[in-house]
Short mmCIF file of C-alpha atoms and ligand atoms in Angstrom, two decimals:
data_model
loop_
_atom_site.label_atom_id
_atom_site.label_comp_id
_atom_site.label_asym_id
_atom_site.label_seq_id
_atom_site.Cartn_x
_atom_site.Cartn_y
_atom_site.Cartn_z
CA UNK Z 25 -0.24 -0.22 -0.07
CA UNK Z 26 1.61 3.30 -0.71
CA UNK Z 27 2.37 5.56 1.96
CA UNK Z 28 -0.51 8.35 3.08
CA UNK Z 29 0.55 11.53 3.30
CA UNK Z 30 -2.52 14.14 5.40
CA UNK Z 31 -2.26 17.62 5.07
CA UNK Z 32 -4.58 19.78 7.13
CA UNK Z 33 -4.16 23.02 8.91
CA UNK Z 34 -5.44 21.89 12.11
CA UNK Z 35 -3.84 18.83 13.48
CA UNK Z 36 -4.82 17.39 17.13
CA UNK Z 37 -3.06 17.94 19.99
CA UNK Z 38 -0.59 15.56 21.68
CA UNK Z 39 -1.96 12.74 23.13
CA UNK Z 40 -1.41 14.10 26.89
CA UNK Z 41 -3.03 17.32 26.11
CA UNK Z 42 -6.65 17.37 26.29
CA UNK Z 43 -9.34 16.81 23.87
CA UNK Z 44 -9.75 18.78 20.43
CA UNK Z 45 -12.52 20.71 19.52
CA UNK Z 46 -13.58 20.19 15.96
CA UNK Z 47 -14.53 17.36 13.89
CA UNK Z 48 -11.70 17.14 10.97
CA UNK Z 49 -9.20 16.15 13.92
CA UNK Z 50 -11.47 13.95 15.12
CA UNK Z 51 -11.78 12.01 11.96
CA UNK Z 52 -8.48 12.25 10.75
CA UNK Z 53 -7.39 11.06 13.63
CA UNK Z 54 -9.79 7.71 13.68
CA UNK Z 55 -8.95 7.51 10.18
CA UNK Z 56 -5.15 7.27 10.18
CA UNK Z 57 -4.87 5.01 13.37
CA UNK Z 58 -5.48 1.86 11.06
CA UNK Z 59 -3.11 2.88 8.13
CA UNK Z 60 -0.70 4.95 9.36
CA UNK Z 61 1.10 7.75 7.64
CA UNK Z 62 2.13 11.65 7.89
CA UNK Z 63 0.31 14.22 8.91
CA UNK Z 64 1.97 17.39 8.09
CA UNK Z 65 0.18 20.72 8.89
CA UNK Z 66 0.15 23.94 11.49
CA UNK Z 67 1.74 23.22 14.84
CA UNK Z 68 -0.64 26.19 16.08
CA UNK Z 69 2.11 27.88 17.18
CA UNK Z 70 3.47 31.51 15.98
CA UNK Z 71 7.14 31.89 15.27
CA UNK Z 72 8.67 35.37 15.88
CA UNK Z 73 10.46 35.92 13.08
CA UNK Z 74 8.74 37.58 9.95
CA UNK Z 75 9.67 35.28 7.19
CA UNK Z 76 8.58 31.36 7.69
CA UNK Z 77 11.16 29.03 9.08
CA UNK Z 78 10.92 25.62 7.17
CA UNK Z 79 12.52 24.10 10.34
CA UNK Z 80 9.88 20.95 10.79
CA UNK Z 81 8.77 19.91 14.03
CA UNK Z 82 8.07 15.78 14.10
CA UNK Z 83 6.09 14.17 16.68
CA UNK Z 84 5.26 10.90 16.14
CA UNK Z 85 2.34 8.90 17.67
CA UNK Z 86 1.39 5.36 17.14
CA UNK Z 87 2.09 4.63 13.32
CA UNK Z 88 1.13 8.45 12.27
CA UNK Z 89 4.25 10.77 11.83
CA UNK Z 90 3.31 14.58 12.32
CA UNK Z 91 5.39 17.07 10.23
CA UNK Z 92 4.15 20.58 11.97
CA UNK Z 93 5.75 24.04 11.05
CA UNK Z 94 4.74 27.19 12.57
CA UNK Z 95 3.52 30.49 11.00
CA UNK Z 96 4.49 34.11 11.69
CA UNK Z 97 2.09 35.98 13.19
CA UNK Z 98 1.06 38.02 9.59
CA UNK Z 99 0.61 34.84 8.63
CA UNK Z 100 -1.75 33.48 10.96
CA UNK Z 101 -3.56 36.51 10.62
CA UNK Z 102 -3.93 37.18 7.04
CA UNK Z 103 -3.89 33.25 6.32
CA UNK Z 104 -5.93 31.80 9.02
CA UNK Z 105 -8.07 34.66 11.06
CA UNK Z 106 -7.98 36.46 7.98
CA UNK Z 107 -8.54 34.38 4.67
CA UNK Z 108 -9.81 31.03 5.96
CA UNK Z 109 -12.34 32.88 8.59
CA UNK Z 110 -13.28 36.17 8.00
CA UNK Z 111 -13.72 35.54 4.01
CA UNK Z 112 -14.11 31.60 2.63
CA UNK Z 113 -15.91 30.74 6.65
CA UNK Z 114 -18.29 32.72 6.27
CA UNK Z 115 -19.02 32.61 2.13
CA UNK Z 116 -19.13 29.02 2.66
CA UNK Z 117 -21.72 28.99 5.06
CA UNK Z 118 -23.89 30.90 3.87
CA UNK Z 119 -23.23 34.00 4.97
CA UNK Z 120 -22.53 36.68 3.28
CA UNK Z 121 -23.49 39.46 5.53
CA UNK Z 122 -20.45 38.34 7.51
CA UNK Z 123 -18.08 38.00 5.08
CA UNK Z 124 -14.71 40.51 4.95
CA UNK Z 125 -13.42 39.78 1.11
CA UNK Z 126 -9.32 42.07 2.00
CA UNK Z 127 -7.20 41.59 -0.89
CA UNK Z 128 -4.19 41.24 2.17
CA UNK Z 129 -5.42 38.66 3.31
CA UNK Z 130 -5.81 37.21 0.19
CA UNK Z 131 -2.45 37.58 -0.53
CA UNK Z 132 -1.37 36.08 2.35
CA UNK Z 133 -3.76 32.87 2.50
CA UNK Z 134 -1.99 32.44 -1.40
CA UNK Z 135 0.75 32.84 0.13
CA UNK Z 136 1.00 30.50 3.14
CA UNK Z 137 -0.18 27.11 0.69
CA UNK Z 138 2.68 28.21 -1.27
CA UNK Z 139 4.85 27.62 2.12
CA UNK Z 140 3.15 24.55 3.04
CA UNK Z 141 3.45 22.91 -0.72
CA UNK Z 142 7.33 23.77 -0.70
CA UNK Z 143 7.82 21.97 2.65
CA UNK Z 144 5.51 19.32 0.85
CA UNK Z 145 7.46 19.00 -1.92
CA UNK Z 146 10.20 18.48 -0.03
CA UNK Z 147 9.08 15.45 1.61
CA UNK Z 148 7.11 13.21 -1.19
CA UNK Z 149 7.92 10.20 -2.40
CA UNK Z 150 6.95 8.81 -5.71
CA UNK Z 151 4.30 6.64 -4.52
CA UNK Z 152 2.87 9.07 -1.81
CA UNK Z 153 -0.84 9.59 -2.08
CA UNK Z 154 -1.68 13.23 -1.06
CA UNK Z 155 -5.09 14.33 0.75
CA UNK Z 156 -5.77 17.63 1.27
CA UNK Z 157 -8.20 18.70 4.01
CA UNK Z 158 -10.69 21.83 3.97
CA UNK Z 159 -10.73 25.08 2.56
CA UNK Z 160 -7.28 26.34 4.67
CA UNK Z 161 -5.47 24.97 1.69
CA UNK Z 162 -7.79 25.03 -1.15
CA UNK Z 163 -4.33 25.78 -3.88
CA UNK Z 164 -2.10 23.50 -2.28
CA UNK Z 165 -2.29 21.24 -5.34
CA UNK Z 166 -2.06 23.69 -7.81
CA UNK Z 167 1.54 24.46 -6.07
CA UNK Z 168 2.46 21.72 -5.31
CA UNK Z 169 1.91 20.68 -9.59
CA UNK Z 170 3.83 23.91 -10.51
CA UNK Z 171 6.36 22.07 -8.35
CA UNK Z 172 6.25 19.23 -10.92
CA UNK Z 173 4.25 16.66 -8.15
CA UNK Z 174 1.99 14.19 -10.32
CA UNK Z 175 1.06 11.99 -6.91
CA UNK Z 176 -2.64 11.67 -6.86
CA UNK Z 177 -3.67 14.46 -4.84
CA UNK Z 178 -7.29 14.39 -3.55
CA UNK Z 179 -9.49 17.21 -1.73
CA UNK Z 180 -12.01 17.08 0.91
CA UNK Z 181 -14.12 20.08 2.04
CA UNK Z 182 -15.56 19.34 5.44
CA UNK Z 183 -18.08 22.21 5.03
CA UNK Z 184 -20.82 23.66 3.49
CA UNK Z 185 -20.38 23.93 -0.38
CA UNK Z 186 -23.02 27.04 -1.41
CA UNK Z 187 -24.96 27.89 -4.46
CA UNK Z 188 -23.42 29.51 -7.21
CA UNK Z 189 -24.76 32.79 -6.79
CA UNK Z 190 -23.22 33.08 -3.30
CA UNK Z 191 -20.02 32.38 -3.83
CA UNK Z 192 -19.29 33.93 -7.18
CA UNK Z 193 -20.01 37.30 -4.58
CA UNK Z 194 -16.06 36.33 -3.40
CA UNK Z 195 -13.65 38.79 -6.03
CA UNK Z 196 -11.23 35.47 -5.95
CA UNK Z 197 -13.81 32.85 -6.84
CA UNK Z 198 -13.01 31.68 -10.49
CA UNK Z 199 -9.08 31.70 -9.39
CA UNK Z 200 -10.46 29.45 -6.36
CA UNK Z 201 -12.72 27.54 -8.95
CA UNK Z 202 -9.46 27.10 -10.92
CA UNK Z 203 -7.06 25.69 -7.94
CA UNK Z 204 -9.46 22.58 -7.65
CA UNK Z 205 -8.83 21.03 -10.79
CA UNK Z 206 -5.43 20.34 -10.16
CA UNK Z 207 -6.69 17.69 -8.20
CA UNK Z 208 -7.89 13.96 -9.16
CA UNK Z 209 -10.76 14.01 -6.70
CA UNK Z 210 -12.58 16.54 -4.73
CA UNK Z 211 -14.88 14.98 -2.16
CA UNK Z 212 -17.98 16.75 -0.70
CA UNK Z 213 -19.50 15.93 2.77
CA UNK Z 214 -23.25 15.45 1.07
CA UNK Z 215 -24.64 15.29 -2.34
CA UNK Z 216 -26.31 18.91 -2.30
CA UNK Z 217 -22.24 20.60 -1.56
CA UNK Z 218 -21.29 18.36 -4.91
CA UNK Z 219 -24.07 19.47 -7.11
CA UNK Z 220 -23.71 23.06 -5.70
CA UNK Z 221 -19.92 23.13 -6.98
CA UNK Z 222 -20.49 21.37 -10.00
CA UNK Z 223 -22.75 24.20 -11.09
CA UNK Z 224 -20.05 27.07 -9.93
CA UNK Z 225 -17.75 25.09 -12.60
CA UNK Z 226 -20.43 24.66 -15.18
CA UNK Z 227 -21.12 28.57 -14.82
CA UNK Z 228 -17.97 29.82 -14.63
CA UNK Z 229 -16.93 27.26 -18.06
CA UNK Z 230 -14.31 25.58 -15.85
CA UNK Z 231 -15.14 22.01 -16.24
CA UNK Z 232 -17.55 19.72 -17.91
CA UNK Z 233 -18.67 15.94 -17.08
CA UNK Z 234 -17.61 13.26 -19.53
CA UNK Z 235 -18.98 10.24 -16.87
CA UNK Z 236 -20.37 10.01 -13.95
CA UNK Z 237 -18.41 12.12 -11.42
CA UNK Z 238 -15.85 12.71 -14.06
CA UNK Z 239 -15.11 15.94 -15.15
CA UNK Z 240 -12.52 17.61 -17.48
CA UNK Z 241 -11.36 20.72 -17.24
CA UNK Z 242 -8.67 21.67 -20.73
CA UNK Z 243 -6.13 18.82 -20.26
CA UNK Z 244 -7.41 17.99 -17.26
CA UNK Z 245 -9.25 15.30 -15.86
CA UNK Z 246 -11.13 15.01 -12.34
CA UNK Z 247 -13.15 13.51 -10.03
CA UNK Z 248 -16.36 14.96 -7.95
CA UNK Z 249 -18.06 13.43 -5.08
CA UNK Z 250 -20.20 13.28 -1.82
CA UNK Z 251 -18.56 11.66 0.99
CA UNK Z 252 -20.23 11.85 4.11
CA UNK Z 253 -17.88 11.77 7.35
CA UNK Z 254 -18.46 9.69 9.62
CA UNK Z 255 -17.28 8.97 13.41
CA UNK Z 256 -15.67 5.34 14.86
CA UNK Z 257 -19.29 4.50 15.75
CA UNK Z 258 -18.49 1.50 17.57
CA UNK Z 259 -15.66 2.62 20.13
CA UNK Z 260 -17.39 5.85 21.02
CA UNK Z 261 -20.25 3.44 21.99
CA UNK Z 262 -17.81 1.62 23.92
CA UNK Z 263 -16.37 5.19 25.22
CA UNK Z 264 -20.06 6.49 26.47
CA UNK Z 265 -20.94 2.71 28.51
CA UNK Z 266 -17.75 2.56 30.36
CA UNK Z 267 -18.48 7.00 31.00
CA UNK Z 268 -21.03 5.47 33.22
CA UNK Z 269 -18.85 4.95 35.71
CA UNK Z 270 -16.85 8.00 35.17
CA UNK Z 271 -16.61 10.15 38.46
CA UNK Z 272 -17.73 13.74 36.45
CA UNK Z 273 -20.66 12.49 34.76
CA UNK Z 274 -21.61 10.48 38.01
CA UNK Z 275 -21.54 13.97 39.56
CA UNK Z 276 -23.56 15.63 36.63
CA UNK Z 277 -26.30 12.82 37.30
CA UNK Z 278 -26.34 13.52 41.34
CA UNK Z 279 -26.71 17.14 40.33
CA UNK Z 280 -29.55 16.48 37.83
CA UNK Z 281 -31.64 15.31 40.83
CA UNK Z 282 -33.75 13.34 38.17
CA UNK Z 283 -34.80 15.88 35.83
CA UNK Z 284 -35.05 15.82 32.18
CA UNK Z 285 -31.12 16.48 30.33
CA UNK Z 286 -30.75 18.31 27.15
CA UNK Z 287 -27.51 18.81 25.92
CA UNK Z 288 -25.74 20.55 23.10
CA UNK Z 289 -21.63 20.29 22.18
CA UNK Z 290 -20.42 22.74 20.12
CA UNK Z 291 -17.23 25.35 19.00
CA UNK Z 292 -18.50 28.91 19.66
CA UNK Z 293 -19.15 29.82 16.37
CA UNK Z 294 -22.27 31.40 15.00
CA UNK Z 295 -22.77 29.01 12.38
CA UNK Z 296 -23.92 26.62 15.02
CA UNK Z 297 -27.21 28.79 16.47
CA UNK Z 298 -26.07 28.48 19.80
CA UNK Z 299 -28.21 32.14 19.98
CA UNK Z 300 -31.32 30.95 18.49
CA UNK Z 301 -31.18 27.75 20.13
CA UNK Z 302 -31.21 29.72 23.89
CA UNK Z 303 -34.32 31.75 22.07
CA UNK Z 304 -36.52 28.55 20.75
CA UNK Z 305 -35.44 27.22 24.19
CA UNK Z 306 -36.56 30.12 25.96
CA UNK Z 307 -40.08 29.78 24.21
CA UNK Z 308 -40.18 26.25 25.14
CA UNK Z 309 -40.40 27.67 28.74
CA UNK Z 310 -42.19 30.06 27.71
CA UNK Z 311 -44.64 27.44 26.45
CA UNK Z 312 -44.15 25.03 28.80
CA UNK Z 313 -44.47 26.42 32.47
CA UNK Z 314 -45.17 22.40 34.03
CA UNK Z 315 -40.83 21.91 32.61
CA UNK Z 316 -39.98 24.38 35.46
CA UNK Z 317 -37.79 23.56 37.42
CA UNK Z 318 -37.72 19.69 35.89
CA UNK Z 319 -35.43 20.16 32.93
CA UNK Z 320 -31.93 21.43 32.43
CA UNK Z 321 -30.20 22.34 29.00
CA UNK Z 322 -26.30 21.68 29.46
CA UNK Z 323 -24.45 24.28 26.97
CA UNK Z 324 -20.42 22.74 26.25
CA UNK Z 325 -18.85 25.56 24.14
CA UNK Z 326 -15.08 25.76 24.19
CA UNK Z 327 -13.90 29.52 22.91
CA UNK Z 328 -13.23 29.38 18.88
CA UNK Z 329 -11.09 31.61 16.91
CA UNK Z 330 -11.50 34.59 19.33
CA UNK Z 331 -8.68 36.59 16.89
CA UNK Z 332 -11.25 37.18 14.31
CA UNK Z 333 -14.04 39.83 15.14
CA UNK Z 334 -17.27 38.92 14.68
CA UNK Z 335 -16.40 35.19 17.15
CA UNK Z 336 -15.97 37.98 19.82
CA UNK Z 337 -18.88 40.03 19.46
CA UNK Z 338 -20.99 36.50 19.26
CA UNK Z 339 -19.45 35.43 22.41
CA UNK Z 340 -20.55 38.30 24.33
CA UNK Z 341 -24.04 38.03 22.60
CA UNK Z 342 -24.86 34.37 23.83
CA UNK Z 343 -23.26 34.72 27.53
CA UNK Z 344 -25.99 37.96 27.89
CA UNK Z 345 -29.17 35.39 26.44
CA UNK Z 346 -27.53 32.47 28.93
CA UNK Z 347 -27.74 35.16 31.38
CA UNK Z 348 -30.82 37.08 30.50
CA UNK Z 349 -33.24 33.71 30.24
CA UNK Z 350 -31.48 32.47 33.70
CA UNK Z 351 -31.97 35.80 34.99
CA UNK Z 352 -35.90 35.31 33.89
CA UNK Z 353 -36.26 31.91 34.61
CA UNK Z 354 -34.48 30.54 37.47
CA UNK Z 355 -35.79 29.59 40.69
CA UNK Z 356 -33.44 29.27 44.45
CA UNK Z 357 -32.90 25.57 43.26
CA UNK Z 358 -33.01 25.35 39.41
CA UNK Z 359 -30.92 26.61 36.81
CA UNK Z 360 -32.71 26.64 33.26
CA UNK Z 361 -29.02 27.15 31.43
CA UNK Z 362 -26.26 25.65 32.79
CA UNK Z 363 -23.58 27.08 29.80
CA UNK Z 364 -19.61 26.39 30.01
CA UNK Z 365 -16.75 27.29 27.97
CA UNK Z 366 -14.13 24.89 27.52
CA UNK Z 367 -13.47 21.67 26.12
CA UNK Z 368 -14.07 18.60 27.83
CA UNK Z 369 -12.96 14.77 27.69
CA UNK Z 370 -14.25 12.90 24.84
CA UNK Z 371 -14.96 10.28 27.79
CA UNK Z 372 -16.68 12.41 29.86
CA UNK Z 373 -18.25 13.93 26.88
CA UNK Z 374 -19.81 10.40 25.74
CA UNK Z 375 -20.75 10.03 29.19
CA UNK Z 376 -22.82 13.01 29.17
CA UNK Z 377 -24.34 12.28 25.85
CA UNK Z 378 -25.56 9.18 27.09
CA UNK Z 379 -27.14 10.59 30.08
CA UNK Z 380 -28.53 12.63 28.05
CA UNK Z 381 -32.58 13.21 27.04
CA UNK Z 382 -32.33 15.32 23.91
CA UNK Z 383 -29.58 16.39 21.97
CA UNK Z 384 -29.89 19.60 20.46
CA UNK Z 385 -27.89 19.90 17.64
CA UNK Z 386 -29.46 23.31 15.43
CA UNK Z 387 -26.66 24.43 13.55
CA UNK Z 388 -27.76 27.54 10.89
CA UNK Z 389 -25.41 25.79 7.92
CA UNK Z 390 -22.93 22.57 8.81
CA UNK Z 391 -20.85 20.69 7.03
CA UNK Z 392 -21.91 17.36 8.68
CA UNK Z 393 -22.03 18.10 11.71
CA UNK Z 394 -19.92 15.29 13.83
CA UNK Z 395 -21.62 16.00 17.07
CA UNK Z 396 -24.91 14.90 15.86
CA UNK Z 397 -24.01 11.43 15.04
CA UNK Z 398 -21.42 10.83 18.31
CA UNK Z 399 -24.81 11.86 20.48
CA UNK Z 400 -26.76 9.01 18.89
CA UNK Z 401 -23.69 6.34 19.20
CA UNK Z 402 -23.70 7.08 22.58
CA UNK Z 403 -27.16 6.23 23.67
CA UNK Z 404 -28.43 3.39 25.07
CA UNK Z 405 -30.66 1.05 22.92
CA UNK Z 406 -33.12 0.44 25.45
CA UNK Z 407 -34.41 3.41 26.51
CA UNK Z 408 -32.64 6.39 23.68
CA UNK Z 409 -32.61 9.92 23.85
CA UNK Z 410 -33.99 11.96 21.31
CA UNK Z 411 -31.75 14.18 18.57
CA UNK Z 412 -33.07 17.31 17.49
CA UNK Z 413 -31.32 18.13 14.34
CA UNK Z 414 -30.86 21.28 11.91
CA UNK Z 415 -32.32 20.20 8.47
CA UNK Z 416 -29.52 22.94 7.29
CA UNK Z 417 -26.54 20.19 9.10
CA UNK Z 418 -25.05 17.39 6.82
CA UNK Z 419 -26.04 15.09 9.04
CA UNK Z 420 -29.81 15.54 8.04
CA UNK Z 421 -29.22 13.87 4.64
CA UNK Z 422 -28.42 10.26 6.72
CA UNK Z 423 -30.00 11.05 9.94
CA UNK Z 424 -33.75 9.86 8.79
CA UNK Z 425 -35.11 9.30 12.80
CA UNK Z 426 -33.77 12.40 14.56
CA UNK Z 427 -37.07 15.52 14.90
CA UNK Z 428 -35.72 17.74 12.03
CA UNK Z 429 -35.91 21.74 13.07
CA UNK Z 430 -35.27 24.76 10.87
CA UNK Z 431 -33.41 26.99 13.65
CA UNK Z 432 -34.44 30.58 12.77
CA UNK Z 433 -38.00 29.49 13.51
CA UNK Z 434 -37.72 29.02 17.32
CA UNK Z 435 -41.38 28.94 18.19
CA UNK Z 436 -41.29 25.42 16.48
CA UNK Z 437 -37.71 24.53 17.52
CA UNK Z 438 -39.35 24.75 21.08
CA UNK Z 439 -42.15 23.02 19.78
CA UNK Z 440 -40.13 20.47 18.81
CA UNK Z 441 -38.30 20.15 22.35
CA UNK Z 442 -41.76 19.65 24.41
CA UNK Z 443 -42.20 16.60 22.00
CA UNK Z 444 -39.24 14.93 21.98
CA UNK Z 445 -39.33 15.36 25.99
CA UNK Z 446 -42.49 13.48 25.98
CA UNK Z 447 -41.85 10.79 22.98
CA UNK Z 448 -42.93 7.57 23.71
CA UNK Z 449 -40.17 4.95 24.43
CA UNK Z 450 -41.65 2.85 21.68
CA UNK Z 451 -40.57 5.85 18.62
CA UNK Z 452 -37.49 6.87 20.66
CA UNK Z 453 -36.37 3.28 20.43
CA UNK Z 454 -37.62 2.89 16.41
CA UNK Z 455 -35.89 6.04 15.68
CA UNK Z 456 -32.45 5.64 17.25
CA UNK Z 457 -32.41 2.07 15.81
CA UNK Z 458 -32.49 3.59 12.27
CA UNK Z 459 -30.01 6.18 13.10
CA UNK Z 460 -27.68 3.33 14.85
CA UNK Z 461 -27.96 0.69 12.25
CA UNK Z 462 -26.75 3.90 9.47
CA UNK Z 463 -23.45 5.26 11.84
CA UNK Z 464 -22.47 1.34 12.08
CA UNK Z 465 -22.47 0.91 8.25
CA UNK Z 466 -20.97 4.28 7.49
CA UNK Z 467 -18.44 4.82 9.69
CA UNK Z 468 -15.27 6.97 10.07
CA UNK Z 469 -13.12 4.29 8.20
CA UNK Z 470 -16.38 3.90 5.69
CA UNK Z 471 -15.62 7.11 4.46
CA UNK Z 472 -11.81 6.79 4.39
CA UNK Z 473 -11.94 4.33 2.37
CA UNK Z 474 -14.60 4.84 0.07
CA UNK Z 475 -12.51 8.36 -0.96
CA UNK Z 476 -9.12 6.63 -0.75
CA UNK Z 477 -10.44 4.32 -3.03
CA UNK Z 478 -11.76 6.97 -5.63
CA UNK Z 479 -9.02 8.54 -5.44
CA UNK Z 480 -6.48 5.33 -6.06
CA UNK Z 481 -8.48 3.34 -8.35
CA UNK Z 482 -9.99 3.84 -11.78
CA UNK Z 483 -13.43 3.48 -9.78
CA UNK Z 484 -16.20 5.96 -10.50
CA UNK Z 485 -17.57 8.35 -7.49
CA UNK Z 486 -20.33 6.87 -5.61
CA UNK Z 487 -23.42 8.49 -7.11
CA UNK Z 488 -25.29 11.55 -6.36
CA UNK Z 489 -28.81 11.23 -4.88
CA UNK Z 490 -31.43 8.55 -4.37
CA UNK Z 491 -29.45 6.86 -5.73
CA UNK Z 492 -26.68 6.28 -3.39
CA UNK Z 493 -28.47 4.41 -0.34
CA UNK Z 494 -26.57 6.48 2.30
CA UNK Z 495 -28.54 9.35 1.45
CA UNK Z 496 -31.46 10.13 3.40
CA UNK Z 497 -33.92 12.37 4.80
CA UNK Z 498 -35.36 12.81 8.19
CA UNK Z 499 -38.51 13.90 8.24
P1 ADP N 529 -17.45 21.38 13.98
O1 ADP N 529 -15.80 20.66 13.05
O2 ADP N 529 -17.23 22.36 13.11
O3 ADP N 529 -16.31 21.83 15.08
P2 ADP N 529 -18.44 19.05 14.68
O4 ADP N 529 -19.73 18.97 15.41
O5 ADP N 529 -18.48 18.09 13.19
O6 ADP N 529 -17.96 20.72 13.95
O7 ADP N 529 -17.27 18.29 15.29
C1 ADP N 529 -16.68 19.11 16.76
C2 ADP N 529 -16.13 17.81 17.30
O8 ADP N 529 -15.38 18.68 18.19
C3 ADP N 529 -16.70 16.49 17.17
O9 ADP N 529 -15.54 15.13 17.55
C4 ADP N 529 -16.81 17.10 18.81
O10 ADP N 529 -17.44 15.73 19.64
C5 ADP N 529 -15.92 17.65 19.48
N1 ADP N 529 -16.18 18.60 20.35
C6 ADP N 529 -16.92 20.27 19.87
N2 ADP N 529 -17.27 20.55 21.54
C7 ADP N 529 -16.18 19.94 22.28
C8 ADP N 529 -16.28 20.21 23.83
N3 ADP N 529 -16.48 21.21 24.36
N4 ADP N 529 -15.39 19.60 24.18
C9 ADP N 529 -14.57 18.65 23.67
N5 ADP N 529 -14.65 17.91 22.18
C10 ADP N 529 -15.70 18.79 21.49
O1 F6P N 530 -14.18 20.76 10.21
C1 F6P N 530 -14.31 22.46 10.25
C2 F6P N 530 -13.15 22.89 10.74
O2 F6P N 530 -13.23 24.42 10.68
C3 F6P N 530 -11.81 22.33 10.16
O3 F6P N 530 -11.13 22.33 9.32
C4 F6P N 530 -11.55 22.62 11.89
O4 F6P N 530 -10.49 22.22 12.43
C5 F6P N 530 -12.17 22.80 12.83
O5 F6P N 530 -13.49 23.31 12.35
C6 F6P N 530 -12.34 23.97 13.60
O6 F6P N 530 -11.82 24.74 13.75
P1 F6P N 530 -10.22 25.69 14.31
O7 F6P N 530 -9.26 24.60 13.56
O8 F6P N 530 -10.27 27.07 13.55
O9 F6P N 530 -10.46 25.79 15.33
#
């Protein structure tokens, strides 16, 4: 088997440095654990120097070798906080209102991609297969091709892809689209994203489909497909079972005092709809006085990208909303929202999911949302909780047993919470069973193998839409 090289901006922290919040690091770690390989990325550190240092820090964990590089402060500002997280992130999450298209940041983005390509090109051997992850690194393949690299290179986008008229608002949209054509395979989370992307390509006259999922751009042929990312289902379930003995989880159970538990777990990001979720919960409390004192909503939300002004602003807003709702509804022995701003260990998280009666996963837009899948994997088969899921999460294309909601509609999301609390056991089991079977079949290994098979062989990419049994729809 050829060596796999994964490239991503974010890499997981060392095993002894705690939990990583973020789907990419969690999923790829699981995917690479068996096959092993090289993982190149940003160390998370900023160097004091003004120009990038090509010094590589190496870390070995099991059969994964991490090659990490520092960025300069300017790189971090322009490439990561700037172009990636103030232009691409809002744009690809349909938030043109929050996008900031800055020319200097754009230059920084392409410069850092060229830097990563320089570092990587020096390490590539002829048979290596390269798998580039996420929106930080779209131009990487084009930079590698310019350096004469002819290896197979795949790209997977962990976040959504919007309709063409949203994407075309980006002043440099054509340059980015062209960059995609240097890959051999471009993968998206769900069929809707892939269809939007194909539409962009075709409307810009940059590619045409020659056979199912295969496209031609000039002389280059490449594939486009949808590969919904999974979790380590069986492993997460056993962690959740074990976690029933976890001291923190037991403390939580005691503190609940027989109240129903609603749980939300997200990075503090505007795409996650946390403010809207709290407002929906407020509607539920207003409309269901009998629930006062009998339900606790735990929101675990580590801070994320605090250097980006839109994030700092949102952090304030959410804290205010939580405070206001607690001020209005609390009693001397009951607080309706417990709001925590930190990561928790994976075991604890799994245990909290298992104990919860409702998982509230209501992003305004999300590529997949692994929290939704982890919540399902952690449930007790004989008494499972209910997943209340946004129709705008990629996971809604798979988890047909969830209660689907429109997160912009607080009244009906509040109603869905009330319905979930009252849902009879038989219905909960039927809904959960269907989702769990899906997650067992399509786990993270399936995701990794199906992507790499499409990249490394002549196989077609899986079909889009209803022809692909992986896609289902909740109702
Ligand atoms: P994103 O990649 O946008 O952050 P996902 O839901 O796809 O969203 O992935 C988030 C991952 O990070 C999940 O594996 C989840 O368990 C983990 N995570 C999120 N919040 C926390 C937290 N507070 N503590 C520990 N892990 C977290
Ligand atoms: O899953 C989407 C994603 O943007 C990943 O690329 C990223 O690692 C994760 O969310 C967390 O974001 P960040 O790396 O900016 O902390």
